[in-house]
Amino acid sequence: MLNLVEISAKELGMLKLMADFFAEKPELTAKIESYTTAYYALVTTYSENFGIPTEEAWKVCEDLQKKINCAEYLQVNAPAPLNKALPLPREELCMLHVLIDYFSENPKMSPAGSFLSRRPENLAETYHWFYGSNGNGNGEVSREILQNLIEKLQTTTSIKMETLTPIIATPNPYEAALKQLDIAAEKLKLDPSIHEILKHPVRAFIVYVPVIMDNGSTRVFTGYRVQYNDALGPTKGGLRYHPDLTLDEVTALAAWMTWKTAVTGLPLGGGKGGIRCNPKEMSKSELERLTRGYARAIAKYIGPFTDVPAPDVYTTAEMMGWIMDEYSEIIGYPVFGVVTGKPVNVGGSLGRNEATSRGLMYTVIEAAKHLGVKLKGATVAVQGYGNVGYHAARLLHEIGCKIIAVSDSKGGAYDPNGLDPIKVQEHKDRTGSVVDYPASRFISNEQVLELECDILVPAALENQITEANAANIKAKIVAEGANGPVRPEADTILYEKGVFDIPDILANSGGVIVSYFEQVQNQMNFYWTEEEVRNKLENTITKAFKDTLAMSQQHSVDMRSAAYMLAVKRVADAMLARKGKTITHLEYPAVSS
Ligand code: NAD
C-alpha cells in the first residue's frame, strides 16, 4: 500500500539549498566551499541562512533524507501562473536520489564527500554511471535531467510524495525521558523547583573532531558529552558511536543513567556521550584517530572525579584503553579511572563481562523469593543471544532453571526439555545463529516472547513488548536485560495481568555497578578477585531490588514507577542537601522510601 507523505516547509528549504548549490550561485558556493564535507557544509549553511540551531538542522536534513530515500512517486506543486501539481518523471526522481546521497554523511553512489569534485557535471556523471544502464541516455541527457530538476526544486511551493513503506516518525527520546520524570515527580509530589531543574542536564558539550581519513582527506565529526546530574557524585555513562546520534538522544540516555545510578544506590550521577559517525565504514586506524581526537576535545571536562565514560553501542574495551592513554598523556601520569570497561591488563575489573547478566540473575532470585516461584526447574525464555542474553541464560541455568527457548536476529531455538546454553553458544559461534540448534524446534522472536514460561528475559532491542502483545505474555517474571524492551502502554497491561516486571534501570544495572567497582579499584590501585566483585555486586543490586520493592508496595505502583520514584527522590534529596534553599523557596515535602 502506498503512503502519502508531505515534505515540510523546513525540509523544502533544505532541498532548495541543495538545488542552489548545484545551480552555481556564486555567493552560496563561495560560502560553503570552505567546509570539508558536503553534508556538514549544507547543514551549517542552512542553519545560518534560516537562523535555525544546528541541532535542528541535522534533524531536518536526516528526516528529508529518510523521506526521499524511500520515495516511489513524487509530485511538486508549481507556483503561479502554472499553479498545478506536476509529477516528477522517474529519471528526475532518480536524480533527486543522487542529489540527496551527495549531501549525506556517507555518500554511496559516488565518492562525492569531498568538495574537490563539486560541479554539476559530477552529479550528472554519477547519475549516468548509476542509472545510465537503465536506458536513461548519455551524459548530456543526464545533465539536462539535473537542470530540469534544479529548476523545479527552486520554484516549487510544496512537495508531496508516496512511499511503499510508512515513514514512522521516531519519538524524541528526550521527550520520553521527561515524561517518565514527570510521572515520578507527580507521584512523589516533588518540589516544582527541583522538578524544573531535573528537566535539564547540568552541562552539555558539543565538540567537532577533525580526523585525517585513510585517503588523505579531512573529515570533521560531531561529538557530544552530556552530564545530566551530578548531585550524587561524578557523572558516569557510556560513549556511543552512531551515524544517527543526536544531542537529544544523548541527553535522554544521560538522564536514564542518572536514574540508573541513583536507583542502585551508587555515589554517581548520570552522563552519556557519543560521536555521529558510522564505525562500520571506518578503518580501525580512522577509529583510533577519531577516538583519541574526541578524548583530547573533552579532556578538560572528564576525569575520575568529574565524569567517567564507558563503552556503549559500537564502542569497545580497546577504545576505552585509547581514551585512557590519551587522557593520561595530557595529565602527565597514568589515570586509569578516567574511563571504565577497559581491558583487564590496563585497569579493567574482573567480572565486568558478565556483570549485567549476573546482576539480572540476582534480581530474578529476589523476584522469585517475593512471588514464591521455585527457581529449580523454572522455565526461562531469552530473546537476544548476545552478551547479555547468553550470560543470563548460562547463569540462570547454573542455578537450576530450565532454558526452554533462546533467539537472535535470525530467529529462535525451542526445546521444552531444556537447552544447554553453553552448547547453544558453541553452535552459534559455528553457524552464526542459535537457529537449528540440534534437537530444537524453530521459533520466531515474537513467539519467544509469548511462550508459556516462568521467566522471560528480553535482552535484544527496545520496544519488544507493546500494547499489541502485552496481553499475550504468559511469564510470571519479566527481567529487562535490554534497555527499553517494554513500551510504556504495555506497562499497565502487564501490571494488571499480574506479570512482575523488573525494569531495565534495575534489572540490567549490574554493568554500571561493576563499572563503578572498576573506578574504585583504579582509585585504590588495588584489585579485587572475581569472587569479591561478585559478592559486592550481589549485595548492591539485592539492596536496590529490596528498596524498589518497598517503594512499590508503599505506593501501590509497579516496579518501574517505583524505581523512577526512588531514583528521582534520591537525586532530589541530594540536591536539597547540597544546595538547600538556594534552589527552592518551598518546604520540600518529605516522602519516606
Ligand atoms: P549484543 O549486540 O551482544 O547482542 C544483541 C543480541 O540481540 C544479538 O544476539 C542479536 O542477534 C540479537 N538481536 C538483534 N535483533 C534482534 C531481534 N529483532 N530479535 C531478537 N534478537 C535480536 O548486545 P548486548 O550487549 O547483549 O545488549 C543487548 C541489550 O542489552 C541492549 O539493549 C543493550 O543496550 C542492553 N544492555 C547491555 C549491557 C551490557 O553490559 N552489554 C548493559 C545494559 C544494557
XYZ file of C-alpha atoms and ligand atoms in Angstrom:
637
model
C 0.000 0.000 0.000
C 1.259 3.477 -0.798
C 1.617 6.030 1.967
C 1.242 9.721 1.256
C 3.962 11.859 2.807
C 4.338 15.611 2.777
C 7.715 17.360 2.684
C 7.627 20.044 5.390
C 8.440 23.690 4.696
C 11.757 23.345 6.536
C 12.664 20.252 4.531
C 11.720 22.028 1.320
C 14.077 24.852 2.328
C 16.843 22.294 2.726
C 16.102 20.810 -0.712
C 16.158 24.246 -2.326
C 19.535 24.903 -0.751
C 20.830 21.671 -2.279
C 19.491 22.745 -5.657
C 21.010 26.236 -5.286
C 24.351 24.692 -4.609
C 24.373 22.963 -7.981
C 22.870 25.969 -9.709
C 26.252 27.614 -9.106
C 25.008 30.578 -7.123
C 28.415 32.159 -6.532
C 27.660 33.734 -3.137
C 26.460 30.403 -1.791
C 29.142 28.190 -3.242
C 31.907 30.517 -2.046
C 30.455 30.335 1.429
C 30.056 26.629 1.673
C 33.145 25.624 -0.228
C 35.208 26.374 2.836
C 33.791 23.341 4.618
C 35.259 19.879 4.334
C 32.210 17.737 3.614
C 29.063 18.409 1.643
C 26.866 17.194 4.474
C 28.465 19.429 7.084
C 28.511 22.422 4.721
C 24.844 22.019 3.869
C 23.660 21.759 7.447
C 25.813 24.644 8.668
C 24.786 26.942 5.827
C 21.139 26.013 6.279
C 21.406 26.735 9.976
C 22.969 30.157 9.323
C 20.674 31.134 6.426
C 17.430 30.240 8.188
C 18.524 31.072 11.753
C 17.790 27.513 12.883
C 20.008 25.861 15.543
C 22.474 23.375 14.034
C 20.997 20.538 16.049
C 17.603 21.118 14.471
C 19.217 21.473 11.046
C 20.797 17.994 11.384
C 17.353 16.625 12.157
C 15.698 18.389 9.195
C 18.376 17.006 6.888
C 18.049 13.483 8.275
C 14.255 13.439 8.047
C 14.391 14.739 4.488
C 16.916 12.084 3.514
C 14.806 9.319 5.065
C 11.737 10.504 3.147
C 13.379 10.992 -0.246
C 15.285 7.711 0.001
C 12.061 5.739 0.094
C 10.044 7.915 -2.316
C 8.301 5.889 -5.030
C 6.406 8.758 -6.587
C 6.859 12.470 -6.104
C 4.827 15.457 -7.117
C 5.876 19.099 -6.957
C 3.447 21.998 -6.828
C 4.457 24.674 -9.277
C 3.740 28.332 -8.431
C 1.540 30.719 -10.444
C 0.930 31.073 -13.350
C 1.037 27.258 -13.648
C -0.352 26.669 -10.166
C -0.610 22.951 -10.598
C 0.767 19.680 -9.357
C 3.446 18.172 -11.568
C 4.559 14.564 -11.121
C 8.324 14.203 -11.174
C 9.346 11.898 -14.044
C 11.170 8.728 -12.977
C 14.573 9.986 -14.162
C 14.243 13.220 -12.165
C 13.304 11.210 -9.084
C 16.445 9.090 -9.596
C 18.486 12.289 -9.966
C 16.965 13.518 -6.711
C 18.227 10.349 -5.021
C 21.721 11.126 -6.314
C 21.455 14.713 -5.059
C 20.318 13.560 -1.615
C 23.084 10.975 -1.471
C 25.708 13.600 -2.330
C 24.721 15.562 0.754
C 24.510 12.577 3.077
C 27.128 11.913 5.709
C 28.310 8.816 3.868
C 27.678 9.226 0.112
C 27.404 5.822 -1.502
C 26.692 6.483 -5.172
C 29.876 8.433 -5.768
C 32.922 9.444 -3.766
C 31.295 12.847 -3.621
C 32.045 13.644 0.012
C 34.846 15.984 -0.978
C 34.323 19.430 -2.402
C 37.146 18.916 -4.817
C 34.648 17.257 -7.147
C 31.875 19.822 -6.739
C 30.469 20.525 -10.199
C 27.008 19.894 -11.677
C 28.804 17.642 -14.177
C 29.992 15.437 -11.374
C 26.437 14.858 -10.176
C 25.191 14.194 -13.709
C 28.051 11.766 -14.298
C 27.261 9.919 -11.087
C 23.656 9.657 -12.173
C 24.682 8.381 -15.578
C 27.084 5.859 -14.036
C 24.484 4.675 -11.523
C 21.289 4.689 -13.570
C 22.575 5.045 -17.147
C 22.374 1.374 -17.989
C 18.612 1.523 -17.441
C 18.246 3.385 -20.714
C 18.278 6.907 -19.386
C 20.567 8.204 -22.070
C 24.070 9.566 -22.136
C 25.940 12.081 -20.002
C 24.415 15.004 -21.842
C 20.893 13.780 -21.194
C 21.840 13.358 -17.526
C 22.936 16.999 -17.354
C 19.598 18.037 -18.827
C 17.720 15.957 -16.273
C 19.712 17.612 -13.493
C 18.997 21.062 -14.931
C 15.256 20.395 -15.070
C 15.242 19.040 -11.548
C 17.127 22.022 -10.166
C 14.754 24.468 -11.845
C 11.731 22.640 -10.477
C 13.110 22.474 -6.952
C 13.977 26.148 -6.979
C 10.472 27.232 -7.921
C 8.258 24.651 -6.290
C 5.964 25.727 -3.466
C 5.249 22.334 -1.910
C 6.067 18.677 -2.446
C 4.062 15.524 -1.828
C 5.345 12.013 -2.253
C 4.277 8.408 -1.919
C 6.241 5.589 -0.373
C 5.749 1.836 -0.134
C 6.953 1.753 3.459
C 5.382 4.028 6.053
C 7.800 6.567 7.484
C 7.497 6.256 11.193
C 8.372 9.428 12.999
C 10.744 8.256 15.693
C 9.627 9.628 19.052
C 12.081 12.084 20.541
C 13.823 10.075 23.299
C 14.404 13.182 25.423
C 10.656 13.852 25.463
C 10.097 10.241 26.579
C 12.684 10.665 29.360
C 10.947 13.836 30.519
C 7.582 12.071 30.574
C 8.989 9.398 32.910
C 10.389 12.113 35.157
C 7.000 13.894 35.191
C 5.193 10.718 36.265
C 7.636 10.089 39.120
C 7.531 13.772 40.139
C 3.750 13.754 40.304
C 3.619 10.593 42.396
C 6.311 11.954 44.732
C 4.666 15.392 44.886
C 8.140 16.664 44.043
C 9.050 20.279 44.743
C 8.339 22.141 41.461
C 11.715 23.936 41.549
C 13.601 20.669 41.769
C 11.357 19.143 39.108
C 12.154 22.066 36.807
C 15.918 21.694 37.372
C 15.749 17.943 36.729
C 14.211 18.543 33.305
C 17.604 19.821 32.099
C 21.141 18.500 32.073
C 23.643 20.459 34.148
C 26.099 20.581 31.239
C 26.171 19.539 27.576
C 29.199 19.780 25.306
C 29.381 19.639 21.529
C 32.845 19.122 20.081
C 33.976 18.989 16.462
C 36.735 16.476 15.897
C 38.859 16.725 12.729
C 40.191 13.368 11.531
C 42.601 12.667 8.702
C 40.997 9.780 6.822
C 42.987 6.966 5.244
C 42.514 8.509 1.773
C 44.200 11.741 2.903
C 41.020 13.847 3.140
C 39.938 15.523 6.371
C 36.544 14.970 7.922
C 35.094 16.765 10.889
C 32.919 14.653 13.203
C 30.434 15.941 15.746
C 30.821 14.583 19.259
C 28.690 15.089 22.349
C 29.063 14.682 26.085
C 26.144 15.372 28.394
C 26.484 15.491 32.181
C 22.872 15.262 33.240
C 23.047 15.424 37.009
C 25.954 15.215 39.454
C 24.144 15.687 42.783
C 25.055 12.160 43.909
C 28.631 12.156 42.577
C 30.739 12.261 39.396
C 28.684 11.605 36.282
C 29.027 8.220 34.611
C 27.785 6.819 31.330
C 28.688 5.222 28.033
C 30.042 6.538 24.779
C 28.017 5.665 21.677
C 29.174 5.771 18.029
C 26.237 6.002 15.643
C 25.517 7.853 12.374
C 22.071 8.995 13.579
C 23.121 10.161 17.038
C 21.582 13.464 18.171
C 22.089 15.674 21.183
C 18.534 14.860 22.319
C 19.269 11.142 22.263
C 22.476 11.592 24.252
C 20.627 13.817 26.739
C 17.882 11.206 27.204
C 20.460 8.456 27.722
C 22.283 10.668 30.236
C 19.001 11.198 32.140
C 18.413 7.415 32.214
C 21.941 6.894 33.554
C 21.122 9.387 36.331
C 18.131 7.285 37.392
C 20.035 4.013 36.972
C 22.959 5.003 39.205
C 20.539 6.517 41.730
C 18.235 3.507 41.977
C 21.219 1.201 42.533
C 22.449 3.485 45.329
C 25.811 4.271 43.674
C 27.549 7.523 44.636
C 27.446 8.634 40.993
C 25.483 10.926 38.721
C 24.455 10.221 35.128
C 26.105 11.166 31.850
C 26.411 9.962 28.295
C 28.383 10.795 25.192
C 28.881 9.839 21.622
C 30.036 10.702 18.141
C 27.990 10.942 14.960
C 29.885 8.503 12.762
C 29.427 5.177 11.065
C 32.064 2.911 12.634
C 31.169 0.095 10.208
C 32.500 2.183 7.331
C 35.693 3.315 9.067
C 39.042 1.564 9.347
C 40.487 0.757 12.744
C 43.152 3.451 12.398
C 40.486 6.059 11.480
C 38.505 4.994 14.554
C 41.608 5.296 16.703
C 42.338 8.824 15.429
C 38.682 9.761 15.973
C 38.572 8.317 19.491
C 41.837 9.955 20.510
C 40.700 13.273 18.968
C 37.431 13.100 20.887
C 39.360 12.300 24.092
C 41.534 15.392 23.577
C 38.467 17.532 22.833
C 36.630 16.546 26.030
C 39.691 16.017 28.255
C 39.010 19.222 30.186
C 35.518 18.083 31.099
C 36.055 14.435 32.086
C 38.107 12.775 34.815
C 37.803 10.284 37.682
C 36.276 12.975 39.915
C 34.069 14.670 37.318
C 32.750 12.406 34.565
C 33.711 8.848 33.629
C 32.821 7.442 30.169
C 32.446 3.718 29.374
C 31.686 1.568 26.297
C 28.217 1.594 24.728
C 26.839 0.854 21.242
C 29.762 0.271 18.793
C 32.463 1.255 21.277
C 34.843 -1.308 22.742
C 37.240 -2.021 25.629
C 40.116 -1.250 23.258
C 38.690 2.229 22.561
C 38.425 2.862 26.310
C 42.128 1.971 26.515
C 42.887 4.639 23.846
C 40.897 7.272 25.749
C 42.671 6.407 28.994
C 46.049 6.608 27.245
C 45.303 9.954 25.562
C 43.964 11.468 28.792
C 46.981 10.176 30.757
C 49.352 11.785 28.203
C 47.593 15.124 28.773
C 47.598 14.858 32.574
C 51.146 13.553 32.726
C 50.674 10.269 34.625
C 48.513 7.126 34.204
C 44.898 7.903 35.108
C 43.197 4.519 34.788
C 39.992 5.752 36.468
C 39.083 8.222 33.713
C 37.093 5.534 31.850
C 35.723 2.094 32.711
C 35.178 -1.001 30.623
C 38.914 -1.125 29.868
C 40.873 -4.292 29.093
C 41.754 -6.099 32.349
C 45.529 -5.638 31.873
C 45.146 -1.825 31.924
C 42.841 -1.364 34.887
C 39.672 -3.200 33.824
C 37.770 -5.121 36.504
C 37.394 -8.874 36.650
C 33.764 -9.908 36.214
C 32.769 -6.909 34.038
C 31.987 -9.084 31.015
C 29.100 -10.970 32.626
C 28.194 -8.274 35.178
C 24.948 -7.131 33.530
C 23.616 -10.690 33.350
C 24.855 -11.666 36.796
C 23.091 -8.614 38.241
C 19.953 -9.612 36.329
C 20.144 -13.098 37.828
C 20.307 -11.653 41.359
C 17.175 -9.563 40.683
C 15.391 -12.660 39.349
C 16.321 -14.564 42.529
C 14.784 -11.770 44.636
C 11.663 -11.560 42.480
C 11.185 -15.321 42.690
C 11.503 -15.184 46.503
C 8.935 -12.386 46.637
C 6.463 -14.240 44.386
C 7.116 -17.720 45.801
C 8.337 -19.067 42.442
C 10.687 -22.050 42.794
C 13.762 -21.444 40.632
C 14.827 -25.078 40.445
C 13.189 -26.227 37.218
C 11.632 -22.804 36.489
C 11.282 -22.338 32.729
C 13.078 -19.454 31.014
C 12.826 -17.847 27.545
C 15.537 -15.423 26.407
C 15.134 -13.046 23.477
C 18.546 -11.953 22.119
C 21.633 -14.137 22.493
C 24.440 -11.579 22.649
C 26.495 -10.564 25.652
C 23.515 -10.054 27.977
C 21.242 -12.852 26.698
C 23.904 -15.560 26.590
C 25.316 -14.902 30.066
C 21.786 -14.542 31.518
C 20.809 -17.946 30.080
C 24.079 -19.501 31.284
C 23.806 -18.106 34.820
C 20.103 -18.917 35.254
C 20.859 -22.442 34.000
C 23.655 -22.700 36.602
C 21.173 -22.042 39.431
C 18.809 -24.760 38.183
C 16.437 -23.011 35.756
C 15.417 -24.754 32.533
C 16.164 -22.641 29.423
C 13.398 -23.643 27.004
C 13.925 -21.025 24.265
C 16.539 -18.557 23.077
C 16.636 -16.360 19.974
C 18.740 -13.933 17.962
C 18.075 -11.684 14.980
C 17.627 -14.743 12.695
C 15.012 -16.481 14.876
C 14.972 -18.829 17.835
C 15.514 -22.371 19.105
C 12.863 -24.020 21.292
C 13.133 -27.235 23.300
C 10.618 -27.827 26.118
C 13.070 -30.344 27.620
C 15.674 -27.623 28.079
C 18.658 -26.256 26.141
C 22.292 -26.229 27.249
C 23.241 -22.526 26.953
C 26.977 -23.162 26.544
C 26.397 -25.679 23.751
C 23.915 -23.278 22.105
C 26.626 -20.604 22.151
C 29.108 -23.034 20.567
C 26.513 -23.778 17.866
C 26.050 -20.014 17.337
C 29.829 -19.489 17.083
C 29.961 -22.221 14.435
C 26.885 -21.288 12.372
C 26.255 -17.610 13.147
C 22.876 -18.226 14.810
C 21.088 -20.166 17.535
C 18.611 -21.344 14.874
C 18.825 -25.072 14.015
C 20.474 -25.997 17.294
C 20.330 -29.841 17.308
C 17.077 -31.310 18.627
C 15.437 -27.883 18.886
C 12.421 -26.548 17.005
C 12.416 -23.195 15.201
C 10.544 -20.457 16.992
C 10.112 -16.834 15.909
C 11.164 -13.878 18.024
C 7.529 -12.920 18.543
C 6.687 -16.458 19.725
C 9.594 -16.450 22.181
C 8.002 -13.513 23.964
C 4.607 -15.203 24.218
C 5.811 -18.623 25.387
C 4.340 -20.355 28.410
C 7.244 -19.908 30.867
C 8.109 -18.666 34.360
C 10.776 -16.112 33.426
C 11.121 -14.050 30.262
C 14.360 -12.158 29.584
C 14.085 -9.673 26.688
C 17.790 -8.993 26.002
C 17.829 -7.724 22.415
C 16.164 -4.480 21.423
C 13.837 -1.796 22.684
C 10.050 -1.765 22.090
C 9.526 -5.561 22.017
C 6.555 -5.799 24.407
C 3.913 -3.386 23.252
C 0.212 -2.668 23.589
C -0.319 -5.288 20.849
C 1.312 -8.299 22.555
C 1.404 -7.438 26.286
C -1.838 -9.312 26.942
C -0.258 -12.473 25.464
C 2.762 -12.513 27.775
C 2.472 -15.588 29.971
C 5.675 -15.318 32.021
C 5.370 -14.712 35.767
C 8.562 -12.596 35.807
C 9.915 -10.343 33.046
C 13.550 -9.286 33.651
C 14.535 -6.498 31.260
C 18.063 -7.273 30.081
C 17.795 -4.838 27.163
C 17.204 -1.123 27.557
C 13.561 -0.149 26.975
C 12.137 -3.509 25.763
C 8.693 -2.733 27.252
C 6.669 0.189 25.846
C 5.003 2.466 28.439
C 1.485 1.449 27.232
C 2.381 -2.197 27.891
C 3.430 -1.490 31.485
C -0.137 -1.105 32.737
C -1.325 -4.200 30.868
C 1.451 -6.329 32.412
C 0.838 -4.893 35.880
C -2.901 -5.526 35.732
C -2.262 -9.051 34.433
C -0.063 -9.730 37.466
C 3.191 -10.075 35.478
C 6.083 -8.980 37.709
C 8.283 -6.770 35.523
C 11.786 -5.887 36.754
C 12.534 -2.624 34.900
C 15.703 -2.104 32.866
C 17.202 0.553 35.134
C 17.251 -2.080 37.883
C 17.485 -5.449 36.090
C 20.423 -4.533 33.816
C 22.241 -2.225 36.240
C 24.882 -4.882 37.041
C 27.042 -3.428 34.242
C 27.214 0.053 35.730
C 27.648 -1.341 39.248
C 30.784 -3.259 38.229
C 31.930 -0.227 36.210
C 31.761 1.702 39.467
C 33.801 -1.071 41.132
C 36.361 -0.696 38.351
C 36.611 3.026 39.114
C 37.036 2.318 42.841
C 39.775 -0.273 42.187
C 41.544 2.207 39.865
C 41.469 4.887 42.573
C 42.851 2.498 45.183
C 45.253 0.949 42.678
C 44.353 -2.331 44.345
C 42.364 -5.014 42.574
C 39.704 -7.444 43.785
C 39.273 -11.105 42.926
C 36.341 -12.107 40.735
C 34.630 -13.573 43.784
C 34.918 -10.275 45.677
C 33.422 -8.441 42.693
C 30.522 -10.913 42.532
C 29.784 -10.631 46.266
C 29.793 -6.849 46.161
C 27.575 -6.870 43.078
C 25.108 -9.213 44.774
C 24.918 -7.027 47.890
C 24.458 -3.804 45.912
C 21.813 -4.977 43.444
C 19.891 -7.011 46.021
C 19.590 -3.936 48.226
C 18.445 -1.895 45.206
C 15.805 -4.520 44.423
C 14.534 -4.542 48.009
C 14.391 -0.723 48.168
C 12.429 -0.636 44.890
C 10.038 -3.353 46.012
C 9.398 -1.479 49.274
C 8.632 1.722 47.325
C 6.299 -0.217 45.010
C 4.405 -1.741 47.925
C 4.214 1.501 49.874
C 2.733 3.448 46.951
C 0.918 0.526 45.243
C 2.724 1.093 41.949
C 4.513 -1.185 39.509
C 8.262 -1.765 39.840
C 9.172 0.664 37.034
C 7.293 3.561 38.615
C 8.801 2.608 41.979
C 12.338 2.539 40.544
C 11.891 6.002 38.992
C 10.358 7.368 42.175
C 13.214 6.026 44.271
C 15.825 7.379 41.859
C 14.253 10.828 41.479
C 13.800 11.121 45.226
C 17.437 10.188 45.928
C 18.692 12.761 43.395
C 16.270 15.419 44.676
C 17.268 14.798 48.299
C 20.955 15.094 47.388
C 20.313 18.358 45.520
C 18.474 19.714 48.505
C 21.123 18.554 50.966
C 23.831 20.228 48.876
C 22.120 23.412 47.751
C 19.316 23.823 50.278
C 17.238 26.955 49.977
C 19.230 28.316 47.044
C 17.246 26.091 44.696
C 13.785 26.143 46.243
C 11.735 28.527 48.331
C 9.212 25.834 49.237
C 9.317 23.404 52.089
C 10.325 20.126 50.486
C 7.620 17.593 51.346
C 9.059 14.506 52.993
C 8.369 11.272 51.132
C 9.506 8.219 53.004
C 11.099 5.490 50.920
P 24.773 -7.723 21.670
O 24.976 -6.978 20.429
O 25.914 -8.510 22.236
O 23.551 -8.750 21.490
C 22.317 -8.409 20.938
C 21.610 -9.709 20.557
O 20.299 -9.384 20.115
C 22.284 -10.461 19.414
O 22.236 -11.842 19.687
C 21.377 -10.165 18.219
O 21.381 -11.200 17.257
C 20.044 -10.101 18.909
N 19.020 -9.414 18.128
C 19.135 -8.346 17.306
N 17.949 -8.077 16.743
C 17.073 -8.976 17.249
C 15.703 -9.213 17.075
N 14.981 -8.466 16.241
N 15.129 -10.217 17.764
C 15.860 -10.984 18.603
N 17.154 -10.832 18.797
C 17.754 -9.831 18.129
O 24.222 -6.670 22.732
P 24.195 -6.777 24.309
O 25.412 -6.139 24.870
O 23.853 -8.165 24.721
O 22.977 -5.797 24.627
C 21.626 -6.211 24.484
C 20.729 -5.196 25.138
O 21.096 -5.039 26.491
C 20.793 -3.782 24.541
O 19.525 -3.191 24.669
C 21.772 -3.075 25.467
O 21.573 -1.664 25.444
C 21.358 -3.677 26.784
N 22.378 -3.578 27.811
C 23.605 -4.126 27.655
C 24.539 -4.032 28.675
C 25.878 -4.688 28.560
O 26.630 -4.654 29.556
N 26.226 -5.309 27.460
C 24.223 -3.316 29.850
C 22.945 -2.764 29.992
C 22.037 -2.899 28.964
